[in-house]
Amino acid sequence: VLSITADILQIVRKAKQPISKKEIATASGLSVSAAADHVERLMDANLLVHAAIGGSSGGRKPRLYAFNKDAGHLISIDMDTASAQVAITNFDCSILAQNSCSFDIYDGPDKVLNHIKEVIFELLTQNRLDRSAIKGIGFGIPGPVEFASGLPISPTLMPGWDQYPIRKFWSEHFHCPCYIDNDVNIMALGEYAKGLVLEVDNMMIIKVGVGIGAGIICDGKLYRGSNGSAGDLGHFDVGRDVTCWCGNRGCLEAVAGGKAVVTQAKELALSGKGDYLLDMINKKGTLDMADIAVGIQRRDAVSIELNRESSSLIGRVVASIVNFLNPELILVSGAFSEFEDTLLAAIRQAVYKRSLPLSTRNLLINKSALGNKAGLIGAAYMTLEQLIINSINDQEDANLATG
Ligand SMILES: [Zn+2]
């Protein structure tokens, strides 16, 4: 029953204008009286409001319902290993105010979280909002998360954060629930909730940064798997003789992830095969992904070849996933647009070459529509989804107590 109520709310939320109980019934396949019960439940939970009376020619005009996007504010945090973006959103996951901060993840969770907290407090003050206005916090981190407990589990890019009680930290400053997931899952939710390609219920987003991950939306729901690690495509075996940080050999991430590409670039430069890259090492003492992106811009042959090679490996893995999952939409998000273009082309090429005709019949492959806002919007959407489930639950308990 709960999930039907949540589905009804989604129908109203996605409708472009206020809708009547009859329209809700039609869209959900329920009888009008059954739909009315769910609508009442959502009204009691303050998630729906009455809108203006609907116009109809003659007779009684139907009452219209709208999603109550002003039922409260949410805090949304999208963190990577060197910075975090934070935002205040309404219940419609629209960003009302936004800021960012930089830090070193090696400083450990206490210092980093306190730093992010200060930026949030500042944002609230600037927007004349009290902490009590915040109904939920959504937090995306660059590592695996056990969703039920909100604990990071052995996040290789985040030393010192293993099983760190992030929820407990926020509960000491805010009286609202906090939900934590990995950075690519919240991106998937953001694109699903507010991306440019709407009405897509089966999609995936592939993020290639230092590591490689995917977020999967299946039948309109984020697919987390049984523990929260679904979509971790970085450890597909691509049959190369390279050891991955996970201990296995041949992992995709160990060959084609950002970190791996930088390592290969250094090796090539130092063995005299890349003048531009060697130049950068000499100037900066090191090399990073941004240098390779610039190399691609300047038509440096070694940078272009490294990018082409890694993209084509990722494309091959994605092609297999397309056969397996049959999504309608694949979105690609890279650390730099220079990587994204090649990656998009390689994925398209591999998918159309290797995937079965039925699995590509309706398939769209595009760049991420929301770019660096996808995570922020998605963290808010994740929070909203969980709050909806909670408030309908509470309502249900209250009804049981009084009934
Ligand atoms: Zn691995």
Short mmCIF file of C-alpha atoms and ligand atoms in Angstrom, two decimals:
data_model
loop_
_atom_site.label_atom_id
_atom_site.label_comp_id
_atom_site.label_asym_id
_atom_site.label_seq_id
_atom_site.Cartn_x
_atom_site.Cartn_y
_atom_site.Cartn_z
CA VAL A 1 0.00 0.00 0.00
CA LEU A 2 2.83 2.36 0.94
CA SER A 3 4.45 2.10 -2.43
CA ILE A 4 1.12 2.81 -4.16
CA THR A 5 0.73 5.98 -2.08
CA ALA A 6 4.27 6.98 -3.01
CA ASP A 7 3.51 6.25 -6.68
CA ILE A 8 0.39 8.45 -6.50
CA LEU A 9 2.51 11.25 -5.10
CA GLN A 10 4.93 10.83 -8.01
CA ILE A 11 2.05 11.05 -10.48
CA VAL A 12 0.95 14.38 -8.99
CA ARG A 13 4.54 15.61 -8.69
CA LYS A 14 5.31 14.84 -12.33
CA ALA A 15 2.05 16.31 -13.67
CA LYS A 16 2.74 19.68 -15.27
CA GLN A 17 -0.33 21.20 -13.61
CA PRO A 18 -2.67 20.43 -10.71
CA ILE A 19 -4.77 17.33 -11.37
CA SER A 20 -8.06 15.88 -10.17
CA LYS A 21 -8.71 12.61 -8.34
CA LYS A 22 -10.22 11.24 -11.53
CA GLU A 23 -7.06 12.02 -13.50
CA ILE A 24 -4.94 10.49 -10.72
CA ALA A 25 -7.09 7.36 -10.87
CA THR A 26 -6.68 7.12 -14.63
CA ALA A 27 -2.92 7.58 -14.47
CA SER A 28 -2.49 5.02 -11.68
CA GLY A 29 -5.00 2.45 -12.91
CA LEU A 30 -6.87 2.60 -9.57
CA SER A 31 -10.57 3.20 -9.04
CA VAL A 32 -11.50 6.79 -8.16
CA SER A 33 -12.40 5.81 -4.60
CA ALA A 34 -9.12 3.93 -4.10
CA ALA A 35 -7.15 6.87 -5.52
CA ALA A 36 -9.09 9.19 -3.18
CA ASP A 37 -7.90 7.21 -0.13
CA HIS A 38 -4.28 7.66 -1.14
CA VAL A 39 -4.83 11.35 -1.88
CA GLU A 40 -6.30 11.84 1.61
CA ARG A 41 -3.28 10.13 3.15
CA LEU A 42 -0.95 12.45 1.24
CA MET A 43 -3.02 15.50 2.23
CA ASP A 44 -2.72 14.45 5.89
CA ALA A 45 1.05 14.14 5.46
CA ASN A 46 1.11 17.70 4.02
CA LEU A 47 2.70 16.42 0.80
CA LEU A 48 -0.28 17.42 -1.35
CA VAL A 49 -2.24 20.68 -1.29
CA HIS A 50 -5.49 21.83 -2.86
CA ALA A 51 -4.93 23.92 -5.94
CA ALA A 52 -7.38 26.26 -7.65
CA ILE A 53 -10.70 24.67 -8.54
CA GLY A 54 -10.49 23.15 -12.01
CA GLY A 55 -12.27 24.73 -14.95
CA SER A 56 -14.90 22.57 -16.60
CA SER A 57 -17.84 23.64 -18.69
CA GLY A 58 -20.91 23.48 -16.52
CA GLY A 59 -21.64 21.15 -13.63
CA ARG A 60 -19.57 20.78 -10.48
CA LYS A 61 -15.93 21.69 -10.97
CA PRO A 62 -13.46 19.07 -9.70
CA ARG A 63 -11.07 19.78 -6.86
CA LEU A 64 -7.47 19.82 -8.06
CA TYR A 65 -4.39 18.66 -6.22
CA ALA A 66 -0.78 19.75 -6.45
CA PHE A 67 2.48 18.56 -4.93
CA ASN A 68 3.37 20.71 -1.91
CA LYS A 69 6.86 21.73 -2.98
CA ASP A 70 7.05 24.20 -0.10
CA ALA A 71 6.43 21.59 2.58
CA GLY A 72 9.98 22.20 3.74
CA HIS A 73 13.61 22.69 2.76
CA LEU A 74 16.30 20.09 2.14
CA ILE A 75 20.07 20.26 2.41
CA SER A 76 21.94 18.55 -0.36
CA ILE A 77 25.66 17.79 -0.38
CA ASP A 78 27.70 16.39 -3.27
CA MET A 79 31.21 15.61 -2.09
CA ASP A 80 34.30 14.49 -4.00
CA THR A 81 37.81 13.96 -2.70
CA ALA A 82 38.84 17.62 -2.81
CA SER A 83 35.65 19.66 -2.63
CA ALA A 84 31.96 19.62 -1.86
CA GLN A 85 29.01 21.44 -3.34
CA VAL A 86 26.17 22.20 -0.96
CA ALA A 87 22.68 23.48 -1.70
CA ILE A 88 19.38 24.32 -0.10
CA THR A 89 16.46 23.01 -2.14
CA ASN A 90 12.70 22.95 -1.81
CA PHE A 91 10.71 19.71 -1.88
CA ASP A 92 10.64 19.90 -5.67
CA CYS A 93 14.46 19.51 -5.56
CA SER A 94 14.96 22.93 -7.17
CA ILE A 95 18.16 24.55 -5.97
CA LEU A 96 17.35 27.74 -4.01
CA ALA A 97 20.89 28.56 -2.89
CA GLN A 98 24.24 26.95 -3.50
CA ASN A 99 27.85 27.18 -2.36
CA SER A 100 31.00 25.06 -2.41
CA CYS A 101 34.14 24.48 -0.39
CA SER A 102 37.53 22.84 -0.86
CA PHE A 103 39.41 20.55 1.51
CA ASP A 104 41.82 17.67 1.60
CA ILE A 105 40.05 14.34 2.13
CA TYR A 106 43.23 13.13 3.90
CA ASP A 107 42.35 15.48 6.78
CA GLY A 108 39.81 12.84 7.81
CA PRO A 109 36.04 12.89 8.36
CA ASP A 110 35.90 15.12 11.48
CA LYS A 111 37.70 18.03 9.91
CA VAL A 112 36.06 17.68 6.49
CA LEU A 113 32.51 17.34 7.83
CA ASN A 114 32.95 20.31 10.17
CA HIS A 115 34.18 22.37 7.25
CA ILE A 116 31.13 21.43 5.14
CA LYS A 117 28.86 22.11 8.13
CA GLU A 118 30.23 25.68 8.46
CA VAL A 119 29.48 26.35 4.78
CA ILE A 120 25.91 25.09 5.27
CA PHE A 121 25.38 27.25 8.36
CA GLU A 122 26.61 30.26 6.38
CA LEU A 123 24.25 29.42 3.49
CA LEU A 124 21.32 29.16 5.90
CA THR A 125 22.14 32.52 7.50
CA GLN A 126 22.50 34.22 4.11
CA ASN A 127 19.08 32.90 3.13
CA ARG A 128 17.50 33.76 6.49
CA LEU A 129 16.61 30.16 7.16
CA ASP A 130 16.58 28.53 10.54
CA ARG A 131 18.02 25.04 11.01
CA SER A 132 14.53 23.88 12.00
CA ALA A 133 13.29 24.63 8.45
CA ILE A 134 15.43 21.75 7.19
CA LYS A 135 13.46 18.53 6.90
CA GLY A 136 16.18 16.27 5.54
CA ILE A 137 19.82 16.04 4.49
CA GLY A 138 21.05 14.14 1.44
CA PHE A 139 24.77 13.41 1.20
CA GLY A 140 26.66 11.89 -1.73
CA ILE A 141 30.21 10.59 -1.19
CA PRO A 142 32.85 9.24 -3.60
CA GLY A 143 32.84 5.70 -2.26
CA PRO A 144 30.69 2.63 -1.57
CA VAL A 145 27.87 3.11 0.94
CA GLU A 146 25.72 0.57 2.73
CA PHE A 147 22.49 2.46 2.13
CA ALA A 148 20.44 1.04 5.02
CA SER A 149 23.00 2.11 7.64
CA GLY A 150 24.44 5.09 5.75
CA LEU A 151 27.96 3.83 6.45
CA PRO A 152 30.84 4.16 3.96
CA ILE A 153 32.35 0.72 3.43
CA SER A 154 36.10 0.59 2.70
CA PRO A 155 36.13 3.71 0.50
CA THR A 156 39.58 3.61 -1.11
CA LEU A 157 39.54 7.30 -2.04
CA MET A 158 38.54 8.33 1.49
CA PRO A 159 41.10 7.14 4.05
CA GLY A 160 39.76 7.20 7.61
CA TRP A 161 36.10 7.16 6.57
CA ASP A 162 35.52 3.40 6.70
CA GLN A 163 32.24 2.90 8.65
CA TYR A 164 32.40 6.49 9.91
CA PRO A 165 28.99 7.42 11.42
CA ILE A 166 28.19 10.34 9.08
CA ARG A 167 24.50 10.30 10.09
CA LYS A 168 25.42 10.72 13.75
CA PHE A 169 27.54 13.76 12.88
CA TRP A 170 24.63 15.53 11.17
CA SER A 171 22.12 14.51 13.85
CA GLU A 172 24.19 16.50 16.34
CA HIS A 173 23.50 19.67 14.34
CA PHE A 174 20.12 19.11 12.70
CA HIS A 175 16.90 17.52 13.95
CA CYS A 176 16.09 15.77 10.71
CA PRO A 177 17.05 12.52 9.00
CA CYS A 178 20.14 12.22 6.82
CA TYR A 179 20.51 9.83 3.88
CA ILE A 180 23.83 8.87 2.35
CA ASP A 181 24.65 7.25 -0.94
CA ASN A 182 27.52 7.15 -3.40
CA ASP A 183 28.11 9.99 -5.84
CA VAL A 184 26.99 8.20 -8.99
CA ASN A 185 23.75 6.87 -7.48
CA ILE A 186 22.68 10.39 -6.55
CA MET A 187 23.58 11.58 -10.06
CA ALA A 188 21.30 8.89 -11.50
CA LEU A 189 18.49 10.06 -9.23
CA GLY A 190 19.08 13.69 -10.22
CA GLU A 191 18.94 12.93 -13.93
CA TYR A 192 15.86 10.79 -13.39
CA ALA A 193 14.06 13.45 -11.38
CA LYS A 194 14.96 16.55 -13.36
CA GLY A 195 17.10 15.66 -16.37
CA LEU A 196 16.28 16.76 -19.88
CA VAL A 197 15.11 13.33 -20.99
CA LEU A 198 12.01 12.81 -18.87
CA GLU A 199 9.58 9.90 -18.90
CA VAL A 200 12.44 7.40 -18.95
CA ASP A 201 12.05 4.68 -16.34
CA ASN A 202 15.05 2.52 -17.26
CA MET A 203 18.32 4.34 -17.53
CA MET A 204 21.89 4.37 -16.33
CA ILE A 205 24.54 7.01 -15.89
CA ILE A 206 28.22 6.20 -16.21
CA LYS A 207 30.67 8.39 -14.38
CA VAL A 208 34.33 8.27 -15.25
CA GLY A 209 36.52 10.25 -12.91
CA VAL A 210 39.38 8.93 -10.81
CA GLY A 211 37.35 5.70 -10.71
CA ILE A 212 34.51 4.34 -12.83
CA GLY A 213 30.96 3.79 -11.58
CA ALA A 214 27.39 3.55 -12.78
CA GLY A 215 24.03 4.45 -11.29
CA ILE A 216 21.05 2.40 -12.48
CA ILE A 217 17.40 3.41 -12.54
CA CYS A 218 15.19 0.38 -13.02
CA ASP A 219 11.41 0.78 -13.43
CA GLY A 220 11.64 4.29 -11.98
CA LYS A 221 13.62 3.27 -8.90
CA LEU A 222 17.30 3.47 -8.16
CA TYR A 223 18.66 -0.08 -8.21
CA ARG A 224 21.03 -0.40 -5.27
CA GLY A 225 21.27 -4.19 -5.10
CA SER A 226 21.09 -6.02 -1.78
CA ASN A 227 23.79 -4.01 0.03
CA GLY A 228 24.11 -0.85 -2.02
CA SER A 229 27.00 -1.76 -4.27
CA ALA A 230 25.09 -2.28 -7.55
CA GLY A 231 26.52 -0.41 -10.54
CA ASP A 232 30.14 -0.72 -9.49
CA LEU A 233 31.34 -1.46 -13.01
CA GLY A 234 34.95 -0.48 -12.32
CA HIS A 235 35.84 -4.05 -11.48
CA PHE A 236 34.68 -5.78 -14.65
CA ASP A 237 37.51 -7.98 -15.87
CA VAL A 238 38.82 -6.62 -19.16
CA GLY A 239 41.62 -9.18 -19.33
CA ARG A 240 44.62 -6.90 -18.90
CA ASP A 241 47.65 -7.77 -16.84
CA VAL A 242 47.29 -4.92 -14.37
CA THR A 243 46.64 -5.22 -10.62
CA CYS A 244 43.72 -3.22 -9.25
CA TRP A 245 43.62 -1.65 -5.78
CA CYS A 246 40.91 -4.24 -4.98
CA GLY A 247 43.52 -6.99 -5.28
CA ASN A 248 42.23 -8.50 -8.53
CA ARG A 249 43.90 -8.32 -11.91
CA GLY A 250 42.47 -6.81 -15.07
CA CYS A 251 39.80 -4.54 -13.55
CA LEU A 252 38.39 -1.92 -15.96
CA GLU A 253 39.12 0.86 -13.46
CA ALA A 254 42.75 -0.21 -13.11
CA VAL A 255 43.22 0.23 -16.86
CA ALA A 256 40.74 2.93 -17.91
CA GLY A 257 39.93 4.97 -14.79
CA GLY A 258 41.33 8.50 -14.48
CA LYS A 259 44.00 7.46 -12.01
CA ALA A 260 45.15 4.62 -14.28
CA VAL A 261 45.29 6.88 -17.33
CA VAL A 262 47.44 9.41 -15.46
CA THR A 263 49.80 6.61 -14.40
CA GLN A 264 50.11 5.42 -18.01
CA ALA A 265 50.71 9.00 -19.16
CA LYS A 266 53.55 9.40 -16.66
CA GLU A 267 55.16 6.15 -17.75
CA LEU A 268 54.97 7.12 -21.43
CA ALA A 269 56.36 10.60 -20.76
CA LEU A 270 59.25 9.34 -18.64
CA SER A 271 60.16 6.73 -21.24
CA GLY A 272 60.49 9.48 -23.83
CA LYS A 273 57.25 8.84 -25.73
CA GLY A 274 55.32 12.01 -24.93
CA ASP A 275 56.96 15.43 -25.26
CA TYR A 276 53.94 17.47 -24.16
CA LEU A 277 53.35 15.27 -21.10
CA LEU A 278 57.04 15.29 -20.15
CA ASP A 279 56.96 19.08 -20.46
CA MET A 280 54.06 19.24 -18.00
CA ILE A 281 55.83 16.91 -15.54
CA ASN A 282 58.93 19.09 -15.72
CA LYS A 283 56.90 22.25 -15.13
CA LYS A 284 54.64 20.95 -12.33
CA GLY A 285 56.57 18.04 -10.86
CA THR A 286 53.51 15.86 -11.44
CA LEU A 287 50.69 15.14 -13.85
CA ASP A 288 46.91 15.00 -13.42
CA MET A 289 43.73 14.47 -15.44
CA ALA A 290 43.43 18.18 -16.22
CA ASP A 291 46.84 18.07 -18.01
CA ILE A 292 45.65 15.24 -20.23
CA ALA A 293 42.43 17.15 -20.97
CA VAL A 294 44.55 20.13 -22.07
CA GLY A 295 46.70 17.74 -24.11
CA ILE A 296 43.61 16.55 -25.98
CA GLN A 297 42.63 20.17 -26.65
CA ARG A 298 46.10 20.87 -28.07
CA ARG A 299 45.95 17.77 -30.26
CA ASP A 300 48.78 16.03 -28.40
CA ALA A 301 48.88 12.56 -30.00
CA VAL A 302 49.77 10.65 -26.82
CA SER A 303 46.99 12.27 -24.75
CA ILE A 304 44.48 11.59 -27.52
CA GLU A 305 45.56 7.96 -27.85
CA LEU A 306 45.38 7.35 -24.07
CA ASN A 307 41.88 8.80 -23.97
CA ARG A 308 40.77 6.82 -27.03
CA GLU A 309 42.12 3.56 -25.64
CA SER A 310 40.49 3.95 -22.20
CA SER A 311 37.19 5.10 -23.72
CA SER A 312 37.05 2.11 -26.02
CA LEU A 313 37.57 -0.32 -23.11
CA ILE A 314 34.77 1.40 -21.16
CA GLY A 315 32.60 1.25 -24.29
CA ARG A 316 33.04 -2.51 -24.56
CA VAL A 317 31.95 -3.06 -20.97
CA VAL A 318 28.97 -0.74 -21.41
CA ALA A 319 27.93 -2.65 -24.54
CA SER A 320 27.69 -5.87 -22.51
CA ILE A 321 25.66 -4.09 -19.84
CA VAL A 322 23.24 -2.83 -22.48
CA ASN A 323 22.53 -6.42 -23.51
CA PHE A 324 22.09 -7.38 -19.88
CA LEU A 325 19.94 -4.49 -18.60
CA ASN A 326 18.21 -3.12 -21.71
CA PRO A 327 18.07 0.56 -20.61
CA GLU A 328 16.31 3.27 -22.67
CA LEU A 329 18.90 5.89 -21.87
CA ILE A 330 22.61 5.91 -21.08
CA LEU A 331 24.14 9.14 -19.81
CA VAL A 332 27.86 9.75 -19.74
CA SER A 333 29.63 12.00 -17.28
CA GLY A 334 33.38 12.60 -17.33
CA ALA A 335 35.70 14.73 -15.26
CA PHE A 336 36.38 16.98 -18.28
CA SER A 337 34.37 17.63 -21.42
CA GLU A 338 37.44 16.63 -23.48
CA PHE A 339 37.10 13.10 -22.05
CA GLU A 340 33.32 13.10 -22.34
CA ASP A 341 33.28 13.64 -26.12
CA THR A 342 35.60 10.69 -26.81
CA LEU A 343 33.85 8.52 -24.25
CA LEU A 344 30.45 9.26 -25.74
CA ALA A 345 31.66 8.38 -29.23
CA ALA A 346 33.37 5.18 -28.03
CA ILE A 347 30.34 4.01 -26.07
CA ARG A 348 28.03 4.69 -29.02
CA GLN A 349 30.33 2.83 -31.37
CA ALA A 350 30.78 -0.19 -29.10
CA VAL A 351 27.12 -0.40 -28.16
CA TYR A 352 25.83 -0.29 -31.73
CA LYS A 353 28.48 -2.76 -32.84
CA ARG A 354 28.22 -5.28 -30.02
CA SER A 355 24.75 -5.00 -28.53
CA LEU A 356 21.77 -6.94 -29.83
CA PRO A 357 19.28 -5.13 -32.10
CA LEU A 358 16.40 -5.51 -29.65
CA SER A 359 18.36 -3.93 -26.81
CA THR A 360 19.31 -0.88 -28.86
CA ARG A 361 15.98 -0.30 -30.63
CA ASN A 362 14.92 2.58 -28.35
CA LEU A 363 18.29 3.37 -26.81
CA LEU A 364 19.54 6.94 -26.44
CA ILE A 365 23.16 7.63 -25.46
CA ASN A 366 23.88 11.20 -24.37
CA LYS A 367 26.03 13.39 -22.19
CA SER A 368 24.73 14.05 -18.69
CA ALA A 369 22.02 16.69 -18.99
CA LEU A 370 22.47 18.33 -15.61
CA GLY A 371 26.27 18.27 -15.53
CA ASN A 372 27.67 19.11 -12.12
CA LYS A 373 24.21 19.83 -10.71
CA ALA A 374 23.04 16.23 -11.14
CA GLY A 375 24.49 15.13 -7.80
CA LEU A 376 23.03 18.03 -5.83
CA ILE A 377 19.57 17.59 -7.30
CA GLY A 378 19.80 13.82 -6.87
CA ALA A 379 20.86 14.01 -3.21
CA ALA A 380 17.76 16.16 -2.62
CA TYR A 381 15.58 13.72 -4.55
CA MET A 382 16.94 10.74 -2.59
CA THR A 383 16.06 12.59 0.62
CA LEU A 384 12.59 13.45 -0.66
CA GLU A 385 11.90 9.83 -1.62
CA GLN A 386 12.89 8.64 1.84
CA LEU A 387 10.91 11.40 3.59
CA ILE A 388 7.83 10.47 1.57
CA ILE A 389 8.17 6.84 2.63
CA ASN A 390 8.69 7.92 6.27
CA SER A 391 5.82 10.36 6.43
CA ILE A 392 3.41 7.92 4.84
CA ASN A 393 4.63 5.33 7.36
CA ASP A 394 4.07 7.73 10.27
CA GLN A 395 0.62 8.56 8.95
CA GLU A 396 -0.15 4.89 8.72
CA ASP A 397 0.96 4.35 12.33
CA ALA A 398 -1.18 7.29 13.48
CA ASN A 399 -4.19 5.89 11.62
CA LEU A 400 -3.68 2.50 13.23
CA ALA A 401 -3.41 4.12 16.68
CA THR A 402 -6.61 6.13 16.28
CA GLY A 403 -8.53 3.59 14.22
ZN ZN B 1 39.29 -4.02 -9.01
#
